[in-house]
Amino acid sequence: MGIEVCRAVDRADDLDLVAMIDQGDWLFNASDASAQVIVDFTAPDVVMDNLHWCIDQGINVVVGTSGFTDERLARVKAWLAAKPEVGVVIAPNFGIGAVLMMEFAERAARYFDSVEIIEQHHPKKVDAPSGTALHTARLIEQARKAAGKPEMPDATTDEMAGARGAEVGGVRIHSVRAAGLVAHQEVLFGTTGETLTIRHDSFDRASFMPGVLLAIREVVQRPGLTLGLAPLL
Amino acid sequence: MGIEVCRAVDRADDLDLVAMIDQGDWLFNASDASAQVIVDFTAPDVVMDNLHWCIDQGINVVVGTSGFTDERLARVKAWLAAKPEVGVVIAPNFGIGAVLMMEFAERAARYFDSVEIIEQHHPKKVDAPSGTALHTARLIEQARKAAGKPEMPDATTDEMAGARGAEVGGVRIHSVRAAGLVAHQEVLFGTTGETLTIRHDSFDRASFMPGVLLAIREVVQRPGLTLGLAPLL
Amino acid sequence: MGIEVCRAVDRADDLDLVAMIDQGDWLFNASDASAQVIVDFTAPDVVMDNLHWCIDQGINVVVGTSGFTDERLARVKAWLAAKPEVGVVIAPNFGIGAVLMMEFAERAARYFDSVEIIEQHHPKKVDAPSGTALHTARLIEQARKAAGKPEMPDATTDEMAGARGAEVGGVRIHSVRAAGLVAHQEVLFGTTGETLTIRHDSFDRASFMPGVLLAIREVVQRPGLTLGLAPLL
Amino acid sequence: MGIEVCRAVDRADDLDLVAMIDQGDWLFNASDASAQVIVDFTAPDVVMDNLHWCIDQGINVVVGTSGFTDERLARVKAWLAAKPEVGVVIAPNFGIGAVLMMEFAERAARYFDSVEIIEQHHPKKVDAPSGTALHTARLIEQARKAAGKPEMPDATTDEMAGARGAEVGGVRIHSVRAAGLVAHQEVLFGTTGETLTIRHDSFDRASFMPGVLLAIREVVQRPGLTLGLAPLL
């Protein structure tokens, strides 16, 4: 993913690639090269140190690393309070299609009696459901709560064990894992006599690059913490 | 459709069904019964007379009849100018799912290189493409134009004849007709490495009733002409 | 369902409707009317008595009632052994599309590394997964075993609770329940770089009638027990 | 595609890669290396000369090149008549999922009133419809004719121009072209109250390799001409 991002930045006419930092390399390389923005696709155990250093140095950051709990986000905000001119964008998914899918799911939630999520991924994925599915379920839960929607209708009494997925905030998620798949998600809304389906298919990591470039361009004009790509669209 | 609407109004706790007017019946029945709103699901050749009479009588109108050209809409606006307290809602589709599909299609249009529409209906339908597909294509065309999107990529040079569908404002529409189908539409957006699909399935006329009831409740508070259900959501 | 079947038989030129038997009515009405075939859409607690009586009377039977365990099927076979001229067709699903879906799923099973089933039904359904999904999973399990296919790839280690569905014979089933849905099933096969999806959508009980009529026509020429509609196609 | 095939053969334990022949190289390299099978992914203007030479030399051939008319096939058969021990497999698509899709479409054709094909490809494709879609349509046409199916129901009277696709043998094909797509095809069957959909998604050329390897293994045991992968499954 790191190399892919470097390539995308290098190809963009309005951006300059000034440093590539791999595992074991020093972050100083970025400040030495006068980087205005650092993009972090690392791992949950190092991302907080990276963020602290960048904010301290006054460098804006775009983060695609996962594992941000409410507590971690609070810490980032505290660091940013001391450096009000720095911008940080943390996003669970940089695919513009995925971001729109989540926005539309949140918007549609109040108008339908039922909604379930079917996420489909390659069989090497270790977590089920996917982070994007969990995030979508929470957005839907909040939108339904705000609109005063009652619990979804479900007469199931006779059940079996062994399904892959989850129930998050009253929203059922189905996690399909199969060879041949890449990364796909379907949000199915239903009410009397009709259904509305929003589906995102990602075939290639290249699909995340327009979103990463957008975040790089925007973060320099957005001091403070921005969560998700939605506010940038 | 008329009977279905009467039933839905009758069942709604906050609405009263005061008159049912069939072909050949007098519209006076509605004013005699002090109707606040008239719902018109008639035919293109009578709807304009109905509208004129209602506006003249100061009765609000919800219209599901098709065939509204720009010229007809101009005439309705002229009548309303003389009766500024009257509200008229004219909508091509009362399915809330369909309305959201169009809204989402318009919103997504600027972010993708390509978009095509696949609409699927029962084989007794006489027009292809459907009115909803045409309306969606025009919304997409305008959104792309406003965002300065170039023409869609398409290397096709070797073509054949006989397809059912259309090209409207640069957007291809595919019209599928098959036994077993009811009313379905898919809007497929694509850009590097990803696609976003918005699909609406309508299995039953009952799916239009929530939208009709919404329009009835809203039209009394919205003087003037409202086009489509979107502004009411 | 019973009334629907009576209507379909009545409309068929080559069939005569000679008796309609509801809960509480006597089966003798059917033999008095010289019925050649009885169609049973009743309930698990009465279907065995009905079947015993019909076979005893030498009347062929088409059964759409669910709840047939291996033990029950063995009992039916024993009864038929004493009446070798009588035919019985017991089918979990009379939709020709559903029958073909199961046939194709069984056929494709040996060629793909992974397969999962997504069944989608209205929220009044009490059992999850559906009978058709369970039957499909077992067909796939047997076909994979016969072809010596290894277990499906699945790296999931980080799981959550609350999904609706099952694992049957190594095949994951996902059970979606939402307002607006009728009866739908998707079987998704995947191998390196490609997926094959077989989907059946049933919008209306009317879709079962061609299958019921086919079974009625065929059962008179097929002494003994026939399981499922597939052998009749 | 050639390099991909060489790699796949090289990786297979039971096969030996003895020669790689590019544009401009001599076919003699293959006979010098004692090749038992030659795989031809070339172009319509050279494939016939290649085939003639291979058959003459007694080398079996697997052909993935397109452009085989009935006349060309007759010529290949004539060459094979003189060399009855040689086998030739010519296939329009080596994806096992695509082959099964075509088999299932042919099998289902007689049971449904309506069938339409929706093929979806990347926008760099020059021909519309795709070869696979045309082949599927012809298989369906023949199956319907053999079963005595009447014309499909279609009440369309009010049409527009500009659709991309075709009508082949009474079967409508819809050709979708969009960025982000790779190679996909959906065959939609419909009859009263139900639809059956068979969909193939190919995300990667790698998906063709299992089919190519199967053909290589089988062609040495199948003298004469074999059309399509279906007979090998």
Coordinates of N, CA and C in Angstrom, one line a residue, chain A residues 16-155:
Chain A
D16 N 4.4 16.7 -4.9 CA 5.8 16.3 -5.0 C 6.1 15.2 -4.0
L17 N 6.7 14.1 -4.4 CA 7.1 13.0 -3.5 C 8.5 13.4 -3.0
V18 N 8.6 13.7 -1.7 CA 9.9 14.2 -1.1 C 10.6 13.1 -0.3
A19 N 9.9 12.1 0.2 CA 10.5 11.1 1.0 C 9.7 9.8 1.0
M20 N 10.3 8.7 1.0 CA 9.7 7.4 1.2 C 10.3 6.7 2.4
I21 N 9.4 6.4 3.4 CA 9.9 5.9 4.7 C 9.3 4.6 4.9
D22 N 10.2 3.6 5.0 CA 9.8 2.2 5.2 C 10.0 1.8 6.7
Q23 N 9.6 0.6 7.1 CA 9.8 0.1 8.4 C 11.3 0.2 8.7
G24 N 11.7 0.8 9.9 CA 13.1 0.9 10.2 C 13.8 2.2 9.8
D25 N 13.1 2.9 8.9 CA 13.7 4.2 8.4 C 13.3 5.3 9.5
W26 N 14.0 6.4 9.5 CA 13.8 7.5 10.4 C 12.7 8.4 9.8
L27 N 11.8 8.9 10.7 CA 10.8 9.9 10.3 C 11.5 11.2 10.0
F28 N 12.7 11.5 10.5 CA 13.4 12.7 10.3 C 13.6 13.0 8.8
N29 N 13.7 11.9 8.0 CA 13.8 12.0 6.6 C 12.7 12.9 6.0
A30 N 11.6 12.8 6.6 CA 10.4 13.5 6.1 C 10.6 15.0 6.4
S31 N 11.0 15.3 7.7 CA 11.1 16.7 8.0 C 12.3 17.3 7.3
D32 N 13.4 16.5 7.2 CA 14.6 17.0 6.4 C 14.2 17.4 5.0
A33 N 13.3 16.7 4.4 CA 12.8 16.9 3.1 C 11.7 18.0 3.0
S34 N 11.4 18.6 4.2 CA 10.4 19.6 4.2 C 9.0 19.1 3.8
A35 N 8.6 17.9 4.2 CA 7.3 17.4 3.8 C 6.2 18.2 4.5
Q36 N 5.2 18.5 3.7 CA 4.1 19.3 4.2 C 3.0 18.3 4.8
V37 N 3.0 17.1 4.2 CA 2.0 16.1 4.5 C 2.8 14.7 4.6
I38 N 2.5 13.9 5.7 CA 3.0 12.6 5.7 C 1.7 11.6 5.7
V39 N 1.8 10.6 4.8 CA 0.8 9.6 4.7 C 1.2 8.4 5.5
D40 N 0.4 7.9 6.4 CA 0.7 6.8 7.3 C -0.2 5.6 7.0
F41 N 0.4 4.6 6.3 CA -0.2 3.3 6.2 C 0.7 2.3 6.9
T42 N 0.7 2.3 8.3 CA 1.6 1.4 9.0 C 0.8 0.4 9.8
A43 N 1.0 0.3 11.1 CA 0.3 -0.7 11.9 C -0.1 -0.1 13.2
P44 N -1.2 -0.7 13.8 CA -1.7 -0.1 15.1 C -0.7 0.2 16.2
D45 N 0.4 -0.6 16.2 CA 1.4 -0.5 17.3 C 2.4 0.6 17.1
V46 N 2.5 1.2 15.9 CA 3.4 2.3 15.7 C 2.8 3.6 15.3
V47 N 1.5 3.5 14.9 CA 0.9 4.7 14.3 C 0.8 5.8 15.3
M48 N 0.6 5.5 16.6 CA 0.4 6.6 17.6 C 1.7 7.4 17.7
D49 N 2.8 6.7 17.8 CA 4.1 7.4 17.9 C 4.4 8.2 16.7
N50 N 4.1 7.7 15.5 CA 4.2 8.5 14.3 C 3.4 9.8 14.3
L51 N 2.2 9.6 14.7 CA 1.3 10.8 14.8 C 1.8 11.8 15.7
H52 N 2.2 11.4 16.9 CA 2.7 12.3 17.9 C 3.9 13.1 17.4
W53 N 4.8 12.4 16.8 CA 6.0 13.1 16.2 C 5.6 14.1 15.1
C54 N 4.7 13.7 14.2 CA 4.3 14.5 13.1 C 3.7 15.8 13.6
I55 N 2.7 15.7 14.5 CA 2.0 16.8 15.0 C 3.0 17.7 15.7
D56 N 3.9 17.1 16.5 CA 4.9 17.9 17.2 C 5.8 18.7 16.3
Q57 N 6.1 18.1 15.1 CA 6.9 18.8 14.1 C 6.1 19.8 13.3
G58 N 4.8 19.8 13.5 CA 4.0 20.7 12.6 C 3.7 20.2 11.2
I59 N 3.8 18.8 11.0 CA 3.5 18.3 9.7 C 2.1 17.7 9.7
N60 N 1.3 18.0 8.7 CA 0.0 17.4 8.5 C 0.1 15.9 8.2
V61 N -1.0 15.2 8.6 CA -0.9 13.7 8.4 C -2.2 13.2 7.8
V62 N -2.1 12.2 6.9 CA -3.2 11.5 6.4 C -3.0 10.0 6.9
V63 N -4.0 9.4 7.6 CA -3.8 8.1 8.2 C -4.8 7.1 7.7
G64 N -4.2 6.0 7.1 CA -5.1 4.9 6.7 C -4.9 3.7 7.5
T65 N -4.1 3.8 8.6 CA -3.9 2.7 9.5 C -5.2 2.5 10.3
S66 N -5.5 1.2 10.7 CA -6.7 0.9 11.4 C -6.4 0.8 12.9
G67 N -7.4 0.6 13.8 CA -7.2 0.5 15.2 C -7.5 1.7 16.0
F68 N -8.2 2.7 15.5 CA -8.4 3.9 16.3 C -9.7 3.8 17.2
T69 N -9.4 3.6 18.4 CA -10.5 3.6 19.5 C -10.8 5.0 19.9
D70 N -11.9 5.2 20.6 CA -12.3 6.5 21.1 C -11.2 7.1 21.9
E71 N -10.5 6.3 22.7 CA -9.5 6.8 23.6 C -8.3 7.3 22.8
R72 N -7.9 6.5 21.7 CA -6.8 7.0 20.9 C -7.2 8.3 20.2
L73 N -8.4 8.4 19.7 CA -8.8 9.7 19.0 C -8.8 10.8 20.0
A74 N -9.1 10.6 21.3 CA -9.0 11.7 22.3 C -7.6 12.1 22.5
R75 N -6.7 11.2 22.4 CA -5.3 11.5 22.6 C -4.8 12.4 21.4
V76 N -5.2 12.0 20.2 CA -4.8 12.8 19.0 C -5.3 14.2 19.1
K77 N -6.6 14.3 19.6 CA -7.2 15.7 19.7 C -6.4 16.5 20.7
A78 N -6.0 15.9 21.8 CA -5.2 16.6 22.8 C -3.9 17.1 22.2
W79 N -3.2 16.3 21.4 CA -2.0 16.7 20.8 C -2.2 17.9 19.8
L80 N -3.3 17.8 19.1 CA -3.7 18.8 18.1 C -4.0 20.1 18.8
A81 N -4.6 20.0 20.0 CA -4.9 21.3 20.8 C -3.7 22.1 21.0
A82 N -2.6 21.5 21.2 CA -1.3 22.2 21.4 C -0.7 22.7 20.1
K83 N -1.2 22.2 18.9 CA -0.7 22.6 17.6 C -1.8 22.9 16.7
P84 N -2.6 24.0 17.0 CA -3.8 24.2 16.3 C -3.7 24.4 14.8
E85 N -2.5 24.6 14.2 CA -2.4 24.8 12.8 C -2.2 23.5 12.0
V86 N -2.0 22.4 12.7 CA -1.8 21.1 12.1 C -3.1 20.4 11.8
G87 N -3.2 19.8 10.6 CA -4.4 19.0 10.2 C -4.1 17.5 10.2
V88 N -5.0 16.7 10.7 CA -4.9 15.2 10.6 C -6.2 14.7 10.0
V89 N -6.1 13.8 9.0 CA -7.3 13.1 8.5 C -7.1 11.6 8.7
I90 N -8.0 11.0 9.5 CA -7.9 9.6 9.8 C -9.2 8.9 9.1
A91 N -9.0 8.0 8.2 CA -10.1 7.4 7.4 C -10.0 5.9 7.4
P92 N -11.2 5.2 7.7 CA -11.2 3.7 7.6 C -11.2 3.2 6.2
N93 N -11.5 4.0 5.2 CA -11.6 3.6 3.8 C -11.4 4.8 2.9
F94 N -10.4 4.7 2.0 CA -10.2 5.8 1.0 C -10.8 5.6 -0.3
G95 N -11.6 4.5 -0.5 CA -12.3 4.4 -1.8 C -13.5 5.3 -1.8
I96 N -13.6 6.2 -2.8 CA -14.6 7.2 -2.9 C -16.0 6.5 -2.9
G97 N -16.0 5.4 -3.7 CA -17.3 4.6 -3.7 C -17.7 4.1 -2.4
A98 N -16.7 3.7 -1.6 CA -17.1 3.2 -0.2 C -17.6 4.3 0.7
V99 N -17.0 5.5 0.5 CA -17.4 6.6 1.3 C -18.8 7.1 0.9
L100 N -19.1 7.1 -0.4 CA -20.5 7.4 -0.8 C -21.4 6.4 -0.3
M101 N -21.1 5.1 -0.4 CA -21.9 4.0 0.1 C -22.3 4.3 1.5
M102 N -21.4 4.6 2.4 CA -21.7 4.9 3.8 C -22.6 6.1 3.9
E103 N -22.3 7.2 3.2 CA -23.1 8.4 3.3 C -24.5 8.1 2.9
F104 N -24.7 7.3 1.8 CA -26.1 7.0 1.3 C -26.8 6.1 2.3
A105 N -26.0 5.1 2.9 CA -26.7 4.2 3.9 C -27.2 5.0 5.1
E106 N -26.4 5.9 5.5 CA -26.8 6.8 6.7 C -28.1 7.6 6.3
R107 N -28.1 8.1 5.1 CA -29.2 8.9 4.6 C -30.5 8.1 4.5
A108 N -30.4 6.9 3.9 CA -31.6 6.1 3.7 C -32.1 5.4 4.9
A109 N -31.3 5.4 6.0 CA -31.7 4.6 7.2 C -33.0 4.9 7.7
R110 N -33.4 6.2 7.8 CA -34.7 6.5 8.4 C -35.9 6.2 7.7
Y111 N -35.8 5.9 6.4 CA -36.9 5.7 5.5 C -37.4 4.2 5.4
F112 N -36.6 3.3 5.9 CA -36.9 1.8 5.7 C -37.1 1.1 7.0
D113 N -38.0 0.1 7.0 CA -38.2 -0.7 8.2 C -37.0 -1.6 8.5
S114 N -36.3 -2.1 7.5 CA -35.3 -3.1 7.7 C -34.0 -2.7 6.9
V115 N -32.9 -3.1 7.5 CA -31.6 -2.9 6.8 C -30.6 -4.0 7.2
E116 N -30.0 -4.7 6.3 CA -28.9 -5.6 6.6 C -27.7 -5.4 5.7
I117 N -26.5 -5.8 6.2 CA -25.3 -5.5 5.4 C -24.7 -6.9 5.0
I118 N -24.3 -7.0 3.8 CA -23.6 -8.2 3.3 C -22.3 -7.8 2.8
E119 N -21.2 -8.1 3.5 CA -19.9 -7.8 3.1 C -19.2 -9.0 2.6
Q120 N -18.5 -8.9 1.4 CA -17.8 -10.1 0.8 C -16.4 -9.8 0.5
H121 N -15.5 -10.7 1.1 CA -14.1 -10.5 0.9 C -13.3 -11.8 0.6
H122 N -12.1 -11.6 0.1 CA -11.2 -12.7 -0.2 C -11.0 -13.5 1.1
P123 N -10.6 -14.8 1.0 CA -10.6 -15.7 2.2 C -9.3 -15.5 3.0
K124 N -8.4 -14.6 2.7 CA -7.2 -14.3 3.5 C -7.5 -13.3 4.6
K125 N -8.6 -12.7 4.5 CA -9.0 -11.6 5.5 C -9.1 -12.3 6.9
V126 N -8.5 -11.7 7.9 CA -8.6 -12.4 9.3 C -9.8 -11.9 10.1
D127 N -10.3 -10.7 9.9 CA -11.4 -10.2 10.7 C -12.7 -10.2 10.0
A128 N -13.7 -10.6 10.7 CA -15.1 -10.6 10.2 C -16.0 -10.1 11.4
P129 N -16.9 -9.1 11.1 CA -17.0 -8.4 9.9 C -15.9 -7.4 9.6
S130 N -15.9 -6.9 8.4 CA -14.9 -5.9 8.0 C -15.1 -4.6 8.7
G131 N -14.0 -3.8 8.8 CA -14.1 -2.5 9.5 C -15.1 -1.6 8.8
T132 N -15.2 -1.6 7.5 CA -16.1 -0.8 6.8 C -17.6 -1.2 7.1
A133 N -17.8 -2.5 7.3 CA -19.2 -3.0 7.6 C -19.5 -2.5 9.0
L134 N -18.6 -2.6 9.9 CA -18.9 -2.2 11.3 C -19.2 -0.7 11.4
H135 N -18.4 0.1 10.6 CA -18.6 1.5 10.6 C -20.0 1.9 10.0
T136 N -20.3 1.2 8.9 CA -21.6 1.4 8.3 C -22.8 1.1 9.2
A137 N -22.6 -0.1 9.9 CA -23.7 -0.5 10.9 C -23.9 0.6 12.0
R138 N -22.8 1.2 12.4 CA -22.9 2.2 13.5 C -23.6 3.4 13.0
L139 N -23.2 3.8 11.7 CA -23.9 5.0 11.2 C -25.4 4.8 11.0
I140 N -25.8 3.6 10.6 CA -27.2 3.3 10.4 C -27.9 3.2 11.8
E141 N -27.2 2.6 12.8 CA -27.8 2.6 14.1 C -28.1 4.0 14.6
Q142 N -27.2 4.9 14.5 CA -27.4 6.3 14.9 C -28.5 7.0 14.2
A143 N -28.5 6.8 12.9 CA -29.5 7.5 12.1 C -30.9 6.9 12.4
R144 N -31.1 5.6 12.7 CA -32.4 5.1 13.0 C -32.8 5.6 14.4
K145 N -31.8 5.6 15.3 CA -32.1 6.1 16.7 C -32.6 7.6 16.6
A146 N -31.9 8.4 15.8 CA -32.2 9.8 15.7 C -33.6 10.0 15.1
A147 N -34.0 9.1 14.2 CA -35.3 9.2 13.6 C -36.4 8.5 14.4
G148 N -36.1 7.9 15.5 CA -37.1 7.2 16.3 C -37.6 5.9 15.7
K149 N -36.8 5.3 14.8 CA -37.3 4.0 14.2 C -37.3 2.9 15.2
P150 N -38.4 2.1 15.2 CA -38.5 1.0 16.1 C -37.5 -0.2 15.7
E151 N -37.4 -1.2 16.5 CA -36.6 -2.4 16.1 C -37.1 -3.0 14.8
M152 N -36.2 -3.6 14.1 CA -36.6 -4.2 12.8 C -37.5 -5.4 13.0
P153 N -38.4 -5.6 12.1 CA -39.3 -6.8 12.2 C -38.4 -8.1 11.9
D154 N -38.6 -9.1 12.7 CA -37.9 -10.4 12.5 C -38.6 -11.5 13.3
A155 N -39.3 -12.4 12.7 CA -40.0 -13.4 13.3 C -39.2 -14.7 13.6

